[in-house]
Tab-separated table of C-alpha atoms in Angstrom:
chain	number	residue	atom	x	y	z
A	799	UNK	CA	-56.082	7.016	126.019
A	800	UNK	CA	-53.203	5.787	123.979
A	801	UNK	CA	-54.865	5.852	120.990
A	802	UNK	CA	-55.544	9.283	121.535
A	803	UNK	CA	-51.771	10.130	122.000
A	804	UNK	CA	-51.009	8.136	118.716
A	805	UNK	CA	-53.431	10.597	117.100
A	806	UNK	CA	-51.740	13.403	118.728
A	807	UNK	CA	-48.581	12.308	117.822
A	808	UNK	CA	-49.085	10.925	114.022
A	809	UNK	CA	-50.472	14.725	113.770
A	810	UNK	CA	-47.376	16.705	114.851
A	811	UNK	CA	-45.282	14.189	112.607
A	812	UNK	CA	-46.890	15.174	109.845
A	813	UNK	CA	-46.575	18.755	110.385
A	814	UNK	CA	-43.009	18.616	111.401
A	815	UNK	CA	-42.610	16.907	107.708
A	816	UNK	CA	-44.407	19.899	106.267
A	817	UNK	CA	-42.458	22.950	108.619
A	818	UNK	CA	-38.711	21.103	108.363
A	819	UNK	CA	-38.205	19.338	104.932
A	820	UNK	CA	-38.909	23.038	103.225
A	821	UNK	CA	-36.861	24.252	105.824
A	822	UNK	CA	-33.869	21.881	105.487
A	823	UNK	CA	-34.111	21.839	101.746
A	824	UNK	CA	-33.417	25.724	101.626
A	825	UNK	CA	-30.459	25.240	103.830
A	826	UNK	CA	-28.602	23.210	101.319
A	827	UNK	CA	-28.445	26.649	98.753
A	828	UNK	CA	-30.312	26.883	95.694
A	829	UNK	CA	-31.964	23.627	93.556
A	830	UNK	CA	-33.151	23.377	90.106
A	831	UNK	CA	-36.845	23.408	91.897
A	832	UNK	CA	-35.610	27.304	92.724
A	833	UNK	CA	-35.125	28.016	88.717
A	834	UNK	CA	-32.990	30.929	90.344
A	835	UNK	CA	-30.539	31.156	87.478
A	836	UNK	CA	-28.927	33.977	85.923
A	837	UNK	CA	-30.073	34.904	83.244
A	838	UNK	CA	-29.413	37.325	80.500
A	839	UNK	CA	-30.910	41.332	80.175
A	840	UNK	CA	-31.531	41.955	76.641
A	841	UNK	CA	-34.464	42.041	75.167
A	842	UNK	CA	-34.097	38.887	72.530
A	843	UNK	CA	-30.904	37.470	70.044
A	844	UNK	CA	-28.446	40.241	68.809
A	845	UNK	CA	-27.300	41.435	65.302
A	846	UNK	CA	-23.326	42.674	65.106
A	847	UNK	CA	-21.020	43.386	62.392
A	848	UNK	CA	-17.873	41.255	62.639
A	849	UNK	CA	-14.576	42.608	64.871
A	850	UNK	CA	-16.716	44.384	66.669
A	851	UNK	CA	-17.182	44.154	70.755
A	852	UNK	CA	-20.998	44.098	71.718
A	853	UNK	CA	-21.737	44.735	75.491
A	854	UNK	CA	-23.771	42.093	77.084
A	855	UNK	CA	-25.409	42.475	80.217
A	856	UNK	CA	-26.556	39.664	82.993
A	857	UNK	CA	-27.980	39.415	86.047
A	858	UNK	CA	-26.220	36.512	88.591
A	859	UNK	CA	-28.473	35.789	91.676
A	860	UNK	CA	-26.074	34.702	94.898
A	861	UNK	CA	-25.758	30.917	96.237
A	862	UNK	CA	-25.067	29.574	93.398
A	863	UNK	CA	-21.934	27.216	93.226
A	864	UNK	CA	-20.726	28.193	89.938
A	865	UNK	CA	-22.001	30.574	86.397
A	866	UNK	CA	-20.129	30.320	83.179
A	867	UNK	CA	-20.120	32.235	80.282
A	868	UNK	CA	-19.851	30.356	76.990
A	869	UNK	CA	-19.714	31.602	73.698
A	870	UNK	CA	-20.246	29.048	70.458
A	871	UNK	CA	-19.779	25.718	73.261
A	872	UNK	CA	-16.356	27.731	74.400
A	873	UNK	CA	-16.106	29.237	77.744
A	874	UNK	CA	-15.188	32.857	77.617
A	875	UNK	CA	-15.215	33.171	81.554
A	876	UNK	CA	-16.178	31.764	85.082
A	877	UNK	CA	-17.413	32.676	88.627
A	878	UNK	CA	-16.814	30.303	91.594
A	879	UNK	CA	-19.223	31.164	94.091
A	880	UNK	CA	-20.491	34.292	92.790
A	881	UNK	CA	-22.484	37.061	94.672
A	882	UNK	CA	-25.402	38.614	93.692
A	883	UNK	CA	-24.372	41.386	90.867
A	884	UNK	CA	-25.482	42.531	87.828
A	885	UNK	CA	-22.599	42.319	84.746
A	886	UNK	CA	-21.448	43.732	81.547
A	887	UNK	CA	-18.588	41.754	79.490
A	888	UNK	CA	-17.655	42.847	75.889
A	889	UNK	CA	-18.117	39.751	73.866
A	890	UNK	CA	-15.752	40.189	70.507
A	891	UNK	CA	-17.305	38.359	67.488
A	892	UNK	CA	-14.057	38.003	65.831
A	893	UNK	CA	-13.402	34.552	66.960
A	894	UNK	CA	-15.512	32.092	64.738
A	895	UNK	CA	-15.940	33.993	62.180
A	896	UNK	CA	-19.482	35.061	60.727
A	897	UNK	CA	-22.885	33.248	61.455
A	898	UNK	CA	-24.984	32.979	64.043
A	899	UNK	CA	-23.655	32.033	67.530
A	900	UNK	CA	-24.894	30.435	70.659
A	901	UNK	CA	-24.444	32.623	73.970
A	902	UNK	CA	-24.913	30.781	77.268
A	903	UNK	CA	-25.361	31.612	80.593
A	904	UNK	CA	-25.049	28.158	82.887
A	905	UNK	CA	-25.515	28.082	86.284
A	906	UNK	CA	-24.437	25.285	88.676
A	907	UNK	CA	-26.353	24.910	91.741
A	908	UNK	CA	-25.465	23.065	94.988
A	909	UNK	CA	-27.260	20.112	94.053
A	910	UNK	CA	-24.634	19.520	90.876
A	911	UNK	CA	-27.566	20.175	88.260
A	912	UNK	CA	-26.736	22.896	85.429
A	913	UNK	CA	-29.696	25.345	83.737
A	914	UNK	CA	-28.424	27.533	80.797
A	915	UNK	CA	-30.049	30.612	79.748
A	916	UNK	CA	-29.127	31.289	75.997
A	917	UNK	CA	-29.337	33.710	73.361
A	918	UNK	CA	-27.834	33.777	69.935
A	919	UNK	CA	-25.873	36.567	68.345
A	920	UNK	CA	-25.873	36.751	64.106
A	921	UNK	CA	-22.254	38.160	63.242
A	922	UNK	CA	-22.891	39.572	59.778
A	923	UNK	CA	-19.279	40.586	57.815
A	924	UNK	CA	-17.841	43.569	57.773
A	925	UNK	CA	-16.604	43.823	53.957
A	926	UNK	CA	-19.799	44.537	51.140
A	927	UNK	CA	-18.903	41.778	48.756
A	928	UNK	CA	-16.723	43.607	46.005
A	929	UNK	CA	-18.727	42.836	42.303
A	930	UNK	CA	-17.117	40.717	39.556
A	931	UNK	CA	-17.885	40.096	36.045
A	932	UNK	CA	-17.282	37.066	33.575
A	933	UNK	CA	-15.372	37.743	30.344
A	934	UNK	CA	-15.673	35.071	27.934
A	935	UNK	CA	-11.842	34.217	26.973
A	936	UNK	CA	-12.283	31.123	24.383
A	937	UNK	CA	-15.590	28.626	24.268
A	938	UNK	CA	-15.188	24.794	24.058
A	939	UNK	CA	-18.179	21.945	23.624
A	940	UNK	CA	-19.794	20.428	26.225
A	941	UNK	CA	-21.750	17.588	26.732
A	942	UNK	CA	-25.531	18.603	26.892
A	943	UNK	CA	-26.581	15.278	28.064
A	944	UNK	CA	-24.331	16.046	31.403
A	945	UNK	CA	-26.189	17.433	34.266
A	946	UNK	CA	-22.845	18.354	35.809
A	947	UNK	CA	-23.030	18.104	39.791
A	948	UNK	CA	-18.410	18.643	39.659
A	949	UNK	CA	-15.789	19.945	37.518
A	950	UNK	CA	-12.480	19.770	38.585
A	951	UNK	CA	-8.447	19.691	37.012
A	952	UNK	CA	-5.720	17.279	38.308
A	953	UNK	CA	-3.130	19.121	36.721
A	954	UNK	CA	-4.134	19.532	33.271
A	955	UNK	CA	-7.284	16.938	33.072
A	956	UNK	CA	-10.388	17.530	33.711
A	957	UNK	CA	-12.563	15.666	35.962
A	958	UNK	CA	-16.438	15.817	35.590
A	959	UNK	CA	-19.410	14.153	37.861
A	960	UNK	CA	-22.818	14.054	36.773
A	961	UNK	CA	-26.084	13.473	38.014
A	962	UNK	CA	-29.403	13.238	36.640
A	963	UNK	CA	-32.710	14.140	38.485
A	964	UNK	CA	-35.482	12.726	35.787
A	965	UNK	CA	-33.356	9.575	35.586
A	966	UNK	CA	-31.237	8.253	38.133
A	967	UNK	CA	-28.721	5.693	36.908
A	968	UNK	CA	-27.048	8.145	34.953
A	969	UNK	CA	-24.627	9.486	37.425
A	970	UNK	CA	-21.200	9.282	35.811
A	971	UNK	CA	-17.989	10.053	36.798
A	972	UNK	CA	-14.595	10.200	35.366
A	973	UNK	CA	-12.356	12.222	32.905
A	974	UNK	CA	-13.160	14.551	30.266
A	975	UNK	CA	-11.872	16.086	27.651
A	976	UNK	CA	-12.128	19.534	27.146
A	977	UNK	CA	-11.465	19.745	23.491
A	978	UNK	CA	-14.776	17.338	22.734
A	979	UNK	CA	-16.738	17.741	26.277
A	980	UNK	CA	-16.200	13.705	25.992
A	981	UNK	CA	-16.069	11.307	28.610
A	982	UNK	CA	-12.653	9.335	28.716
A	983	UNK	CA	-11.916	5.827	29.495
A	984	UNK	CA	-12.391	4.726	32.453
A	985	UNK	CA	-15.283	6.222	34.123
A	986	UNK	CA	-17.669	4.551	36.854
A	987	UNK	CA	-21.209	5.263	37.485
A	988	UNK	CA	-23.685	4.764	40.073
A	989	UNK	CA	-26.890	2.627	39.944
A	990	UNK	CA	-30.530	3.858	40.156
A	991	UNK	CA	-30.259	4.088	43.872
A	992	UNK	CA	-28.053	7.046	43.785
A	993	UNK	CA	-28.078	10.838	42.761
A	994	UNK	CA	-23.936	11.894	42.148
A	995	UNK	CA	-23.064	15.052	42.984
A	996	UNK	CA	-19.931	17.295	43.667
A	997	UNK	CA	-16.729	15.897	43.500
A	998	UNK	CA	-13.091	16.468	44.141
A	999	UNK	CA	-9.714	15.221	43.907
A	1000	UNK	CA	-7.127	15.182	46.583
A	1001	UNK	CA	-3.891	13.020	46.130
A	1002	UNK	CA	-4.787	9.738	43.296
A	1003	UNK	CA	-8.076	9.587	44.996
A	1004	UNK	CA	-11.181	11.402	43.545
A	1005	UNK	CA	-14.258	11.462	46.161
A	1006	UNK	CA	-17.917	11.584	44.950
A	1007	UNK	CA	-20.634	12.916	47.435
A	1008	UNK	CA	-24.643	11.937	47.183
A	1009	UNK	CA	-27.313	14.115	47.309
A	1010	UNK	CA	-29.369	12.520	49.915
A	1011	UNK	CA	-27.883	9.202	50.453
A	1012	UNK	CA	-25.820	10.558	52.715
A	1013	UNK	CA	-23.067	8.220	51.001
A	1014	UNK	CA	-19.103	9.670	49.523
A	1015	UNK	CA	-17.354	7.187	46.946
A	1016	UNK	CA	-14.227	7.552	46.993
A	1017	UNK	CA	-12.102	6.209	43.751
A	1018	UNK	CA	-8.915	5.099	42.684
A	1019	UNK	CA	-8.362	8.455	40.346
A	1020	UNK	CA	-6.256	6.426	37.242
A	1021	UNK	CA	-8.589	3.296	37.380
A	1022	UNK	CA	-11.619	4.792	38.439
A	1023	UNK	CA	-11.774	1.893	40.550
A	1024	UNK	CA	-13.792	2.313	43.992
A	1025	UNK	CA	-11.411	2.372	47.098
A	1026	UNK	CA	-13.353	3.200	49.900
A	1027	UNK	CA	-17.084	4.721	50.898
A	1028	UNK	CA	-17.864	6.583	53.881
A	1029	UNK	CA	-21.167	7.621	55.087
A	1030	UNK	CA	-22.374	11.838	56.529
A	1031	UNK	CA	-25.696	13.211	57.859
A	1032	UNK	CA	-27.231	15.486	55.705
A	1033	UNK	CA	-27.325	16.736	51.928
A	1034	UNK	CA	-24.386	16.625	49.512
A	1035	UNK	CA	-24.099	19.507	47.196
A	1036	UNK	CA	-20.574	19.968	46.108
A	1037	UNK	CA	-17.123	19.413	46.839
A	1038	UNK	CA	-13.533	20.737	47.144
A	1039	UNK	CA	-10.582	20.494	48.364
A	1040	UNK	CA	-7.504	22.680	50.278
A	1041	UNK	CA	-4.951	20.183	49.976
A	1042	UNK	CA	-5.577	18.805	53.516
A	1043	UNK	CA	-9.228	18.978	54.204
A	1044	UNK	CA	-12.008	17.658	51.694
A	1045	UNK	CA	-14.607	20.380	51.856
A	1046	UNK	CA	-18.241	20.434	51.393
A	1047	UNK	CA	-21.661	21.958	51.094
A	1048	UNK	CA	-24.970	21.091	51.962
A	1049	UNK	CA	-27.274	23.461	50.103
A	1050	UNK	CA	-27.520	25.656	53.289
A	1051	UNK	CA	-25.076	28.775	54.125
A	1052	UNK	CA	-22.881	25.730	56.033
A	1053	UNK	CA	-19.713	24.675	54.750
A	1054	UNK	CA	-18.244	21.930	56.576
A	1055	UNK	CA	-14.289	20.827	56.706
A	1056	UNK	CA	-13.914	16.721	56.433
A	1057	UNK	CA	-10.592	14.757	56.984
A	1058	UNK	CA	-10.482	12.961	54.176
A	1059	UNK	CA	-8.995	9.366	55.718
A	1060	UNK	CA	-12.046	9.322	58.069
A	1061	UNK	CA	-14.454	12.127	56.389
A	1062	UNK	CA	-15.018	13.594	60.136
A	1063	UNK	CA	-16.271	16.662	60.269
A	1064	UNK	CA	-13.497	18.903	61.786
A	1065	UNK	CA	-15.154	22.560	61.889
A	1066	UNK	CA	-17.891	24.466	60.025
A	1067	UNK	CA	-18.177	27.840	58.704
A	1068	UNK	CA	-21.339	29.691	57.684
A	1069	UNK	CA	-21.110	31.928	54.964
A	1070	UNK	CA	-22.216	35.710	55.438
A	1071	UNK	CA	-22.343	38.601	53.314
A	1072	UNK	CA	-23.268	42.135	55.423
A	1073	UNK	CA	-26.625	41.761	55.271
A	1074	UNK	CA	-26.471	37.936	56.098
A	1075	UNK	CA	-26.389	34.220	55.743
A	1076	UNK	CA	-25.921	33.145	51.674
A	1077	UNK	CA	-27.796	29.819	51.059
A	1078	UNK	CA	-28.000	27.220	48.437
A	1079	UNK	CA	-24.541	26.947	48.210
A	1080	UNK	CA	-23.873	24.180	45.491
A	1081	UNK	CA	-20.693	23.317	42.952
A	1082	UNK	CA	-17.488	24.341	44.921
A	1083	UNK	CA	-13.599	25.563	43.742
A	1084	UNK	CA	-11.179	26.286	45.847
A	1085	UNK	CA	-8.508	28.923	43.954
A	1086	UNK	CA	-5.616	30.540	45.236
A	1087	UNK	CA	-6.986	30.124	49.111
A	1088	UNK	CA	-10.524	31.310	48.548
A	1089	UNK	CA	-13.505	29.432	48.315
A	1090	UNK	CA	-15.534	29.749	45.207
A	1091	UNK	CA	-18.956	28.941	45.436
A	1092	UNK	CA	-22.135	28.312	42.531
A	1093	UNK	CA	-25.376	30.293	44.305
A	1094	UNK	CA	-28.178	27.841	42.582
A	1095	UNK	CA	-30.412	28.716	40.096
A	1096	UNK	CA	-28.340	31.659	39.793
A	1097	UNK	CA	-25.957	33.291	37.680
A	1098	UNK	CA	-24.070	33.999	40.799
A	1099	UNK	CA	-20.553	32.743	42.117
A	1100	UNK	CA	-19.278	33.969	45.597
A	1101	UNK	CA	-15.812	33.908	46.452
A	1102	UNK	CA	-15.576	32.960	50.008
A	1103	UNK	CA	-12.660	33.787	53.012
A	1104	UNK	CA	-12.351	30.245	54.242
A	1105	UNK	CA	-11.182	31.204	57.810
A	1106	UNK	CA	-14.342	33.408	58.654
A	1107	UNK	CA	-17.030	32.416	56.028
A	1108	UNK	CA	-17.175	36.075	54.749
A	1109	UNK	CA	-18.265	36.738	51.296
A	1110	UNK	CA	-15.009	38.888	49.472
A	1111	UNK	CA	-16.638	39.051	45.919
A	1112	UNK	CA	-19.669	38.560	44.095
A	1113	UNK	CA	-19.198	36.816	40.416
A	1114	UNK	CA	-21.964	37.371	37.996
A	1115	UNK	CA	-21.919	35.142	35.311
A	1116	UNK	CA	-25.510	35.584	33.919
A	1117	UNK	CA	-22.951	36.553	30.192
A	1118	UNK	CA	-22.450	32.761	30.656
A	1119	UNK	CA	-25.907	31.748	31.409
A	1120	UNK	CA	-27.405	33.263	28.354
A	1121	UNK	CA	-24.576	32.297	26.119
A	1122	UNK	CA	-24.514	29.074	27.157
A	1123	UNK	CA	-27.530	27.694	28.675
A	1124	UNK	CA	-29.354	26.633	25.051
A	1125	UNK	CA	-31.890	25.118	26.936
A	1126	UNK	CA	-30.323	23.668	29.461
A	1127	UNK	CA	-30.115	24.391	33.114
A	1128	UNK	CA	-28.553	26.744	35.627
A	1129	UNK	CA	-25.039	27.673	35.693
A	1130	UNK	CA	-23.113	24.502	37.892
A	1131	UNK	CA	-19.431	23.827	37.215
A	1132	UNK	CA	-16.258	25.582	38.399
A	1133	UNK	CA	-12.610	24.342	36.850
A	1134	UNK	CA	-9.648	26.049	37.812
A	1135	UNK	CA	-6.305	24.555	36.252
A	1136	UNK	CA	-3.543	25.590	38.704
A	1137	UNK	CA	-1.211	24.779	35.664
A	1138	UNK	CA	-1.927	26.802	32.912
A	1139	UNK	CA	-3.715	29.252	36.039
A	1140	UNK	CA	-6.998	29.754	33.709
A	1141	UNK	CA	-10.742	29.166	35.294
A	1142	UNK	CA	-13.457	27.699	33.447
A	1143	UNK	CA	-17.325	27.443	34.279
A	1144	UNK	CA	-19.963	25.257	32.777
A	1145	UNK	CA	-23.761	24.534	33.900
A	1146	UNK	CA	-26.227	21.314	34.024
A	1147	UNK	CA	-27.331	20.104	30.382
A	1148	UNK	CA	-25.094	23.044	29.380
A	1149	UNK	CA	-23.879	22.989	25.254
A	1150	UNK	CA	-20.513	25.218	26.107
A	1151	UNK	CA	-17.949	25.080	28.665
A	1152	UNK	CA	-16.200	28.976	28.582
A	1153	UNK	CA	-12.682	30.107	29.525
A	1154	UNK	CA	-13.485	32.852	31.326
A	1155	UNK	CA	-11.632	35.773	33.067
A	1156	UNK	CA	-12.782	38.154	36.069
A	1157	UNK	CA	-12.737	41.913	35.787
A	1158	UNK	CA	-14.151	44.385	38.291
């Protein structure tokens, strides 16, 4: 007989376990296990032009603790203890300028977990890049054995950095003249290990990025003497500089801002025209607060906003290219001298370095 009523009674335990754990486990609110999130009610990513609002509607489901709305990792706003409700918010896509942009939707439940539901917006510019041509002003020799990766004044001498992609160990950098396209004494180079590219000068120190070694030199710019090296993720295309922040590309539409004591990334800007993103963004020059990009194996030269990443104007240079070129390789050197206020361009392997001007 008590056997039986330990049978009976192991019986209704284990039915109790499967009635009141459910039960008790919905009194506590919604869980992750509930996936009841809100959640977003378009039908995939959007497409806007830049300063313009875009409605975005959402769906919030009640008993949840807490729903946030954040746009590029920033929260734009917050519910405490929401009820159920369908929204609409007017997201402007002024504030990080052009690119594409995370939108989140996270959801805190009782239990303290977070689920996000995302989508991404693509904020194309607003402006139709105005188009520029090259007007050869004087030429001057260069060196055709120079695959030049950066060109750059410090006040009236010029700076070059070379690479070499059949032959690395040739990666030189230093001064030039530009009366002879010469190298000047003293110059450093790089062994076979590493592929030089752009380069810049802020203060008496000239810094020389890597292509994939994810490696920046940086020199002493009168001795040529190596001071410091710092180490990035990713590709290293060109360089320039604002006078406070050491910029760079990677090849992609990304241009990334780098203190130069620590070479920390401080913010990123994608560059957009008004159809969208601009790739292969290589040799860099920053003139007069603009950004002026080489588009590679192009004739091509953008001039960039650096606040937003739109494009403003659209160089072609393809006079230079076929004036120049003699066999050589694509257009890849930029030279402004802030002095004298004249711009020069060059390319890799190039005979000529021109004087050019700019005229609609």
């Amino acid at each position: 007989m008590k056997r039986r009523y330990g049978i009976i009674a192991l019986l209704i335990l284990v039915l109790a376990a499967f009635i009141l754990v459910p039960m008790l486990k919905n009194c506590g609110g919604p869980t992750t296990e509930d996936t009841e999130l809100a959640k977003f009610q378009t039908p995939g990513d959007l497409q806007v032009v830049y300063g313009t609002e875009v409605p975005v509607k959402f769906a919030i489901p009640a008993g949840l603790v807490k729903v946030e709305l954040l746009y590029n990792d920033s929260v734009f706003e917050t519910w405490d203890n929401p009820k159920m409700q369908t929204r609409t918010v007017a997201m402007k896509t002024n504030y990080y300028g052009v690119g594409t942009r995370s939108l989140v939707l996270r959801s805190t439940f009782k239990d303290g977990t977070s689920l996000d539901n995302s989508i991404n917006i693509r904020v194309v510019s607003d402006i139709t890049p105005e188009l520029v041509f090259t007007k050869i002003v004087k030429e001057y020799p260069h060196n055709a054995e120079n695959y030049t990766q950066g060109y750059e004044f410090d006040g009236n001498q010029l700076y070059e950095g070379t690479g070499d992609p059949g032959q690395q160990g040739k990666t030189l950098v230093g001064p030039v003249s530009l009366e002879t396209g010469a190298f000047s004494e003293p110059k450093n180079g790089l062994d076979a290990t590493y592929f030089g590219e752009g380069i810049t000068i802020l203060g008496d120190l000239l810094y020389q990025i890597t292509w994939q070694n994810s490696k920046c030199f940086v020199y002493d710019k009168k001795t040529m003497v190596l001071k410091n090296e710092f180490t990035y993720v990713g590709q290293g295309w060109g360089l320039c500089n604002d006078g406070k922040s050491i910029i760079m590309s990677d090849g992609s539409e990304r241009i990334t801002f780098r203190d130069p004591k620590s070479f920390q990334a401080t913010r990123v800007i994608e560059v957009y025209d008004n159809t969208g993103p601009r790739i292969q963004l290589n040799e860099l020059e920053y003139i007069d607060g603009k950004i002026y990009a080489n588009v590679y194996q192009s004739g091509t030269v953008l001039v960039i906003e650096p606040t937003t990443g739109r494009v403003l104007q659209e160089i072609d240079a393809n006079e230079l290219v076929v004036r120049g070129k003699n066999g050589g390789d694509v257009l890849n050197g930029i030279a402004y001298n802030k002095l004298t206020k004249k711009l020069y361009m060059t390319g890799k392997y190039w005979t000529k370095t021109f004087e050019v001007s700019l005229s609609k």
